[in-house]
XYZ file of N, CA, C and O in Angstrom:
508
model
N 12.553 -30.622 26.555
C 12.672 -29.342 25.894
C 11.424 -29.083 25.053
O 10.991 -29.922 24.290
N 10.851 -27.891 25.211
C 9.641 -27.522 24.490
C 9.985 -27.009 23.098
O 10.973 -26.296 22.931
N 9.148 -27.332 22.101
C 9.362 -26.740 20.779
C 8.981 -25.262 20.812
O 8.130 -24.851 21.608
N 9.596 -24.437 19.977
C 9.263 -23.013 19.983
C 7.821 -22.798 19.534
O 7.299 -23.539 18.710
N 7.205 -21.789 20.099
C 5.814 -21.475 19.756
C 5.756 -20.898 18.348
O 6.652 -20.192 17.898
N 4.676 -21.211 17.654
C 4.475 -20.687 16.301
C 4.163 -19.200 16.386
O 3.454 -18.756 17.294
N 4.675 -18.416 15.455
C 4.388 -16.979 15.487
C 2.917 -16.726 15.189
O 2.300 -17.429 14.402
N 2.353 -15.722 15.836
C 0.955 -15.377 15.628
C 0.843 -14.474 14.415
O 1.371 -13.362 14.398
N 0.161 -14.945 13.376
C -0.011 -14.153 12.159
C -1.270 -13.327 12.201
O -1.520 -12.536 11.302
N -2.112 -13.533 13.207
C -3.355 -12.780 13.295
C -4.473 -13.395 12.469
O -5.598 -12.943 12.508
N -4.179 -14.425 11.695
C -5.185 -15.086 10.876
C -5.803 -16.242 11.649
O -5.146 -16.844 12.490
N -7.058 -16.549 11.383
C -7.672 -17.672 12.081
C -6.984 -18.985 11.720
O -6.512 -19.163 10.612
N -6.933 -19.900 12.677
C -6.233 -21.166 12.467
C -7.048 -22.132 11.625
O -6.507 -23.036 11.024
N -8.360 -21.964 11.600
C -9.220 -22.855 10.825
C -10.178 -22.023 9.982
O -10.328 -20.826 10.181
N -10.823 -22.673 9.046
C -11.817 -21.996 8.221
C -13.096 -21.838 9.022
O -13.992 -22.660 8.959
N -13.161 -20.771 9.803
C -14.285 -20.570 10.688
C -15.544 -20.244 9.893
O -16.588 -20.834 10.101
N -15.463 -19.330 8.951
C -16.664 -18.896 8.257
C -16.589 -19.146 6.746
O -17.460 -18.712 6.027
N -15.585 -19.833 6.277
C -15.460 -20.107 4.841
C -15.881 -21.533 4.538
O -15.415 -22.476 5.163
N -16.758 -21.667 3.580
C -17.140 -22.977 3.071
C -16.632 -23.057 1.640
O -16.593 -22.054 0.939
N -16.258 -24.240 1.209
C -15.681 -24.406 -0.126
C -16.762 -24.804 -1.115
O -17.561 -25.706 -0.849
N -16.801 -24.105 -2.258
C -17.720 -24.457 -3.335
C -17.241 -25.744 -3.995
O -16.054 -25.888 -4.285
N -18.153 -26.651 -4.260
C -17.778 -27.911 -4.890
C -18.632 -28.236 -6.101
O -18.209 -28.987 -6.966
N -19.821 -27.690 -6.187
C -20.727 -28.006 -7.285
C -20.482 -27.083 -8.475
O -20.281 -25.876 -8.305
N -20.509 -27.670 -9.658
C -20.281 -26.908 -10.883
C -21.297 -25.778 -11.029
O -20.964 -24.682 -11.487
N -22.537 -26.019 -10.624
C -23.581 -25.000 -10.748
C -23.225 -23.731 -9.967
O -23.525 -22.617 -10.413
N -22.582 -23.886 -8.820
C -22.170 -22.721 -8.030
C -21.072 -21.937 -8.749
O -21.070 -20.709 -8.750
N -20.124 -22.651 -9.363
C -19.061 -21.986 -10.116
C -19.642 -21.246 -11.321
O -19.251 -20.119 -11.622
N -20.578 -21.869 -12.018
C -21.194 -21.259 -13.197
C -21.986 -20.022 -12.801
O -21.937 -18.986 -13.483
N -22.712 -20.097 -11.683
C -23.474 -18.936 -11.214
C -22.547 -17.763 -10.906
O -22.868 -16.612 -11.220
N -21.396 -18.041 -10.324
C -20.428 -16.968 -10.040
C -19.852 -16.394 -11.330
O -19.598 -15.194 -11.424
N -19.628 -17.247 -12.314
C -19.027 -16.757 -13.556
C -19.973 -15.842 -14.325
O -19.530 -15.025 -15.131
N -21.269 -15.962 -14.057
C -22.253 -15.118 -14.740
C -22.548 -13.837 -13.966
O -23.319 -12.998 -14.422
N -21.970 -13.684 -12.793
C -22.243 -12.524 -11.945
C -21.100 -11.509 -12.068
O -20.483 -11.392 -13.113
N -20.792 -10.838 -10.979
C -19.758 -9.804 -10.983
C -18.374 -10.410 -11.077
O -18.113 -11.477 -10.544
N -17.472 -9.689 -11.736
C -16.087 -10.152 -11.814
C -15.144 -8.963 -11.890
O -15.516 -7.887 -12.342
N -13.941 -9.206 -11.418
C -12.916 -8.170 -11.441
C -11.553 -8.844 -11.530
O -11.265 -9.785 -10.792
N -10.733 -8.371 -12.435
C -9.409 -8.956 -12.633
C -8.336 -8.010 -12.130
O -8.378 -6.807 -12.390
N -7.387 -8.558 -11.390
C -6.203 -7.818 -10.980
C -5.007 -8.510 -11.629
O -5.166 -9.484 -12.358
N -3.839 -8.031 -11.329
C -2.630 -8.601 -11.926
C -2.462 -10.069 -11.547
O -2.121 -10.898 -12.386
N -2.729 -10.424 -10.294
C -2.456 -11.778 -9.827
C -3.660 -12.693 -9.718
O -3.519 -13.908 -9.710
N -4.873 -12.124 -9.619
C -6.073 -12.926 -9.363
C -7.223 -12.403 -10.214
O -7.376 -11.202 -10.397
N -8.029 -13.319 -10.678
C -9.299 -12.963 -11.307
C -10.374 -13.388 -10.313
O -10.433 -14.552 -9.918
N -11.226 -12.456 -9.880
C -12.242 -12.734 -8.874
C -13.616 -12.698 -9.511
O -13.947 -11.766 -10.244
N -14.425 -13.726 -9.226
C -15.825 -13.765 -9.627
C -16.635 -13.867 -8.343
O -16.261 -14.595 -7.423
N -17.742 -13.120 -8.270
C -18.513 -13.109 -7.025
C -19.984 -12.905 -7.325
O -20.358 -12.285 -8.315
N -20.802 -13.456 -6.432
C -22.247 -13.232 -6.541
C -22.861 -13.236 -5.150
O -22.387 -13.925 -4.238
N -23.909 -12.448 -5.008
C -24.677 -12.449 -3.764
C -25.729 -13.541 -3.894
O -26.464 -13.579 -4.866
N -25.771 -14.429 -2.902
C -26.733 -15.526 -2.934
C -28.122 -15.038 -2.567
O -28.285 -14.037 -1.876
N -29.122 -15.776 -3.040
C -30.499 -15.486 -2.660
C -30.719 -15.877 -1.199
O -29.989 -16.696 -0.657
N -31.723 -15.310 -0.588
C -32.038 -15.612 0.818
C -32.357 -17.090 0.978
O -33.065 -17.674 0.165
N -31.814 -17.697 2.020
C -32.079 -19.087 2.331
C -31.258 -20.086 1.539
O -31.402 -21.288 1.717
N -30.397 -19.614 0.647
C -29.610 -20.541 -0.182
C -28.495 -21.203 0.626
O -28.289 -22.404 0.528
N -27.750 -20.439 1.399
C -26.684 -20.970 2.257
C -26.256 -19.865 3.213
O -26.564 -18.693 3.009
N -25.529 -20.236 4.241
C -25.051 -19.267 5.232
C -23.557 -19.074 5.085
O -22.843 -19.957 4.617
N -23.081 -17.932 5.540
C -21.650 -17.672 5.578
C -21.061 -17.289 4.232
O -21.759 -17.027 3.265
N -19.745 -17.274 4.216
C -18.981 -16.961 3.005
C -18.570 -18.278 2.370
O -18.027 -19.151 3.037
N -18.832 -18.411 1.067
C -18.400 -19.613 0.351
C -17.379 -19.197 -0.699
O -17.502 -18.138 -1.312
N -16.378 -20.039 -0.897
C -15.302 -19.699 -1.826
C -14.902 -20.937 -2.620
O -14.930 -22.053 -2.107
N -14.568 -20.711 -3.887
C -14.089 -21.775 -4.759
C -12.792 -21.339 -5.423
O -12.506 -20.136 -5.528
N -12.012 -22.304 -5.858
C -10.710 -22.028 -6.461
C -10.621 -22.801 -7.770
O -11.032 -23.958 -7.828
N -10.073 -22.168 -8.789
C -9.907 -22.869 -10.050
C -8.687 -22.336 -10.783
O -8.358 -21.153 -10.702
N -8.036 -23.245 -11.477
C -6.901 -22.915 -12.328
C -7.007 -23.795 -13.571
O -7.073 -25.020 -13.447
N -7.035 -23.187 -14.723
C -7.137 -23.975 -15.950
C -5.766 -24.522 -16.336
O -4.748 -24.181 -15.732
N -5.738 -25.336 -17.365
C -4.475 -25.900 -17.824
C -3.566 -24.828 -18.419
O -2.382 -25.068 -18.599
N -4.110 -23.664 -18.711
C -3.287 -22.547 -19.192
C -2.283 -22.108 -18.138
O -1.240 -21.546 -18.455
N -2.628 -22.338 -16.858
C -1.744 -21.945 -15.756
C -0.450 -22.747 -15.799
O 0.604 -22.253 -15.423
N -0.525 -23.981 -16.264
C 0.675 -24.808 -16.363
C 0.359 -26.263 -16.084
O -0.811 -26.675 -16.112
N 1.400 -27.017 -15.794
C 1.200 -28.434 -15.496
C 0.564 -28.590 -14.113
O 0.273 -27.607 -13.434
N 0.337 -29.826 -13.690
C -0.356 -30.086 -12.427
C 0.368 -29.466 -11.237
O -0.267 -28.955 -10.304
N 1.682 -29.492 -11.262
C 2.456 -28.915 -10.155
C 2.203 -27.411 -10.060
O 1.962 -26.870 -8.975
N 2.229 -26.725 -11.182
C 2.000 -25.272 -11.203
C 0.567 -24.940 -10.786
O 0.344 -23.987 -10.029
N -0.407 -25.709 -11.266
C -1.806 -25.453 -10.901
C -2.033 -25.677 -9.415
O -2.703 -24.874 -8.760
N -1.467 -26.740 -8.873
C -1.642 -27.004 -7.437
C -0.968 -25.947 -6.584
O -1.505 -25.531 -5.553
N 0.199 -25.486 -6.989
C 0.876 -24.415 -6.252
C 0.034 -23.144 -6.276
O -0.149 -22.483 -5.247
N -0.501 -22.804 -7.437
C -1.338 -21.605 -7.553
C -2.577 -21.733 -6.672
O -2.955 -20.791 -5.972
N -3.223 -22.903 -6.669
C -4.421 -23.083 -5.845
C -4.100 -23.054 -4.358
O -4.874 -22.510 -3.565
N -2.963 -23.608 -3.952
C -2.555 -23.517 -2.536
C -2.393 -22.064 -2.121
O -2.819 -21.667 -1.029
N -1.787 -21.274 -2.982
C -1.591 -19.856 -2.665
C -2.933 -19.125 -2.617
O -3.151 -18.266 -1.755
N -3.850 -19.454 -3.527
C -5.177 -18.833 -3.511
C -5.936 -19.192 -2.236
O -6.603 -18.342 -1.645
N -5.836 -20.453 -1.801
C -6.506 -20.866 -0.569
C -5.982 -20.091 0.637
O -6.752 -19.655 1.488
N -4.673 -19.913 0.698
C -4.090 -19.196 1.836
C -4.466 -17.717 1.812
O -4.775 -17.129 2.853
N -4.464 -17.106 0.642
C -4.866 -15.696 0.532
C -6.325 -15.550 0.952
O -6.673 -14.635 1.705
N -7.189 -16.449 0.495
C -8.601 -16.386 0.858
C -8.784 -16.574 2.360
O -9.599 -15.890 2.986
N -8.030 -17.490 2.949
C -8.138 -17.740 4.388
C -7.797 -16.499 5.198
O -8.403 -16.219 6.231
N -6.845 -15.733 4.713
C -6.420 -14.532 5.449
C -7.279 -13.319 5.161
O -7.478 -12.472 6.032
N -7.794 -13.179 3.939
C -8.455 -11.938 3.528
C -9.977 -11.997 3.650
O -10.596 -11.042 4.125
N -10.603 -13.081 3.235
C -12.069 -13.122 3.165
C -12.776 -12.959 4.507
O -13.828 -12.307 4.554
N -12.279 -13.506 5.621
C -13.007 -13.263 6.879
C -13.110 -11.781 7.241
O -14.085 -11.359 7.859
N -12.150 -10.978 6.837
C -12.166 -9.546 7.157
C -12.854 -8.713 6.083
O -13.553 -7.754 6.378
N -12.631 -9.046 4.803
C -13.081 -8.189 3.708
C -14.235 -8.774 2.897
O -14.843 -8.059 2.103
N -14.538 -10.060 3.075
C -15.657 -10.672 2.374
C -16.964 -10.371 3.081
O -16.984 -9.985 4.247
N -18.070 -10.536 2.377
C -19.387 -10.276 2.943
C -20.145 -11.582 3.133
O -20.090 -12.469 2.275
N -20.865 -11.664 4.230
C -21.685 -12.838 4.514
C -22.782 -12.942 3.455
O -23.358 -11.936 3.044
N -23.046 -14.166 3.001
C -24.081 -14.360 1.994
C -23.580 -14.240 0.567
O -24.375 -14.163 -0.366
N -22.264 -14.228 0.379
C -21.673 -14.118 -0.959
C -20.888 -15.374 -1.290
O -20.334 -16.027 -0.406
N -20.841 -15.688 -2.588
C -19.977 -16.736 -3.120
C -18.851 -16.064 -3.884
O -19.086 -15.113 -4.639
N -17.637 -16.555 -3.707
C -16.462 -16.027 -4.406
C -15.744 -17.171 -5.107
O -15.609 -18.249 -4.534
N -15.267 -16.915 -6.312
C -14.417 -17.869 -7.017
C -13.124 -17.141 -7.366
O -13.153 -16.093 -8.011
N -12.004 -17.690 -6.919
C -10.692 -17.138 -7.217
C -10.084 -17.961 -8.343
O -9.964 -19.173 -8.221
N -9.729 -17.282 -9.414
C -9.196 -17.948 -10.597
C -7.717 -17.605 -10.707
O -7.348 -16.424 -10.728
N -6.881 -18.633 -10.797
C -5.447 -18.429 -10.951
C -5.108 -17.932 -12.350
O -5.785 -18.268 -13.318
N -4.051 -17.128 -12.453
C -3.637 -16.575 -13.735
C -2.310 -17.183 -14.168
O -1.448 -17.476 -13.350
N -2.167 -17.335 -15.455
C -0.992 -17.982 -16.043
C 0.300 -17.281 -15.634
O 0.420 -16.064 -15.774
N 1.254 -18.054 -15.138
C 2.616 -17.603 -14.798
C 2.664 -16.505 -13.739
O 3.743 -16.023 -13.431
N 1.540 -16.096 -13.186
C 1.560 -14.969 -12.246
C 1.168 -15.407 -10.838
O 1.871 -15.104 -9.869
N 0.060 -16.124 -10.699
C -0.446 -16.485 -9.374
C 0.571 -17.292 -8.578
O 0.723 -17.106 -7.375
N 1.279 -18.181 -9.240
C 2.230 -19.043 -8.535
C 3.539 -18.342 -8.202
O 4.269 -18.796 -7.325
N 3.838 -17.230 -8.866
C 5.142 -16.591 -8.668
C 5.076 -15.199 -8.050
O 6.078 -14.716 -7.538
N 3.933 -14.538 -8.084
C 3.801 -13.186 -7.547
C 4.009 -13.208 -6.033
O 3.691 -14.194 -5.370
N 4.536 -12.133 -5.488
C 4.764 -12.085 -4.041
C 3.432 -12.229 -3.302
O 2.381 -11.794 -3.779
N 3.490 -12.868 -2.129
C 2.274 -13.151 -1.376
C 1.584 -11.864 -0.933
O 0.353 -11.774 -0.956
N 2.365 -10.858 -0.545
C 1.775 -9.573 -0.149
C 1.015 -8.936 -1.303
O -0.051 -8.351 -1.107
N 1.550 -9.059 -2.508
C 0.885 -8.496 -3.678
C -0.419 -9.245 -3.970
O -1.421 -8.635 -4.335
N -0.422 -10.578 -3.786
C -1.657 -11.350 -3.969
C -2.733 -10.896 -2.982
O -3.900 -10.740 -3.346
N -2.335 -10.670 -1.735
C -3.292 -10.198 -0.733
C -3.841 -8.827 -1.118
O -5.047 -8.595 -1.036
N -2.974 -7.936 -1.528
C -3.400 -6.604 -1.931
C -4.350 -6.681 -3.121
O -5.354 -5.967 -3.175
N -4.033 -7.548 -4.086
C -4.892 -7.709 -5.261
C -6.282 -8.195 -4.873
O -7.290 -7.700 -5.381
N -6.361 -9.165 -3.966
C -7.663 -9.680 -3.553
C -8.454 -8.633 -2.786
O -9.663 -8.479 -3.007
N -7.809 -7.894 -1.914
C -8.503 -6.841 -1.163
C -9.054 -5.784 -2.118
O -10.206 -5.341 -1.990
N -8.253 -5.395 -3.107
C -8.692 -4.402 -4.095
C -9.868 -4.937 -4.914
O -10.837 -4.226 -5.167
N -9.795 -6.190 -5.322
C -10.871 -6.800 -6.119
C -12.158 -6.876 -5.304
O -13.236 -6.597 -5.826
N -12.053 -7.246 -4.033
C -13.241 -7.323 -3.185
C -13.882 -5.946 -3.014
O -15.107 -5.804 -3.055
N -13.053 -4.927 -2.804
C -13.590 -3.563 -2.650
C -14.317 -3.130 -3.923
O -15.383 -2.506 -3.857
N -13.769 -3.470 -5.065
C -14.396 -3.093 -6.348
C -15.700 -3.860 -6.562
O -16.690 -3.287 -7.016
N -15.703 -5.139 -6.236
C -16.909 -5.962 -6.403
C -18.049 -5.456 -5.512
O -19.193 -5.413 -5.927
N -17.721 -5.068 -4.289
C -18.750 -4.661 -3.330
C -19.150 -3.200 -3.460
O -20.096 -2.779 -2.791
N -18.462 -2.437 -4.275
C -18.827 -1.003 -4.405
C -19.958 -0.809 -5.383
O -20.314 -1.650 -6.153
């Protein structure tokens, strides 16, 4: 007996064009550039200089204000999934993005609302 096929969500199965920011200097550079806050997500973004890196790079952060380790990890998992679905379509090549979780909101807000918030923030950053 075959297992049922997974439903097609239309999202890529792997991080095709997203690279994860890991160096503190990249996070600091984003924090000094453009930013936009929505109800569920605080977005920081910067356009990289030519030759610095290729593709879309994204970082995730949640401070201890978000809650204990369980709450922070849940918020970051949700941010990663939202970025995986939204950034390939709405992000721009050659940009770094940092998604910052918000206290009591990122982990509990509906997933559709998180997606809408990120799309709105990206449109505002790029305008």
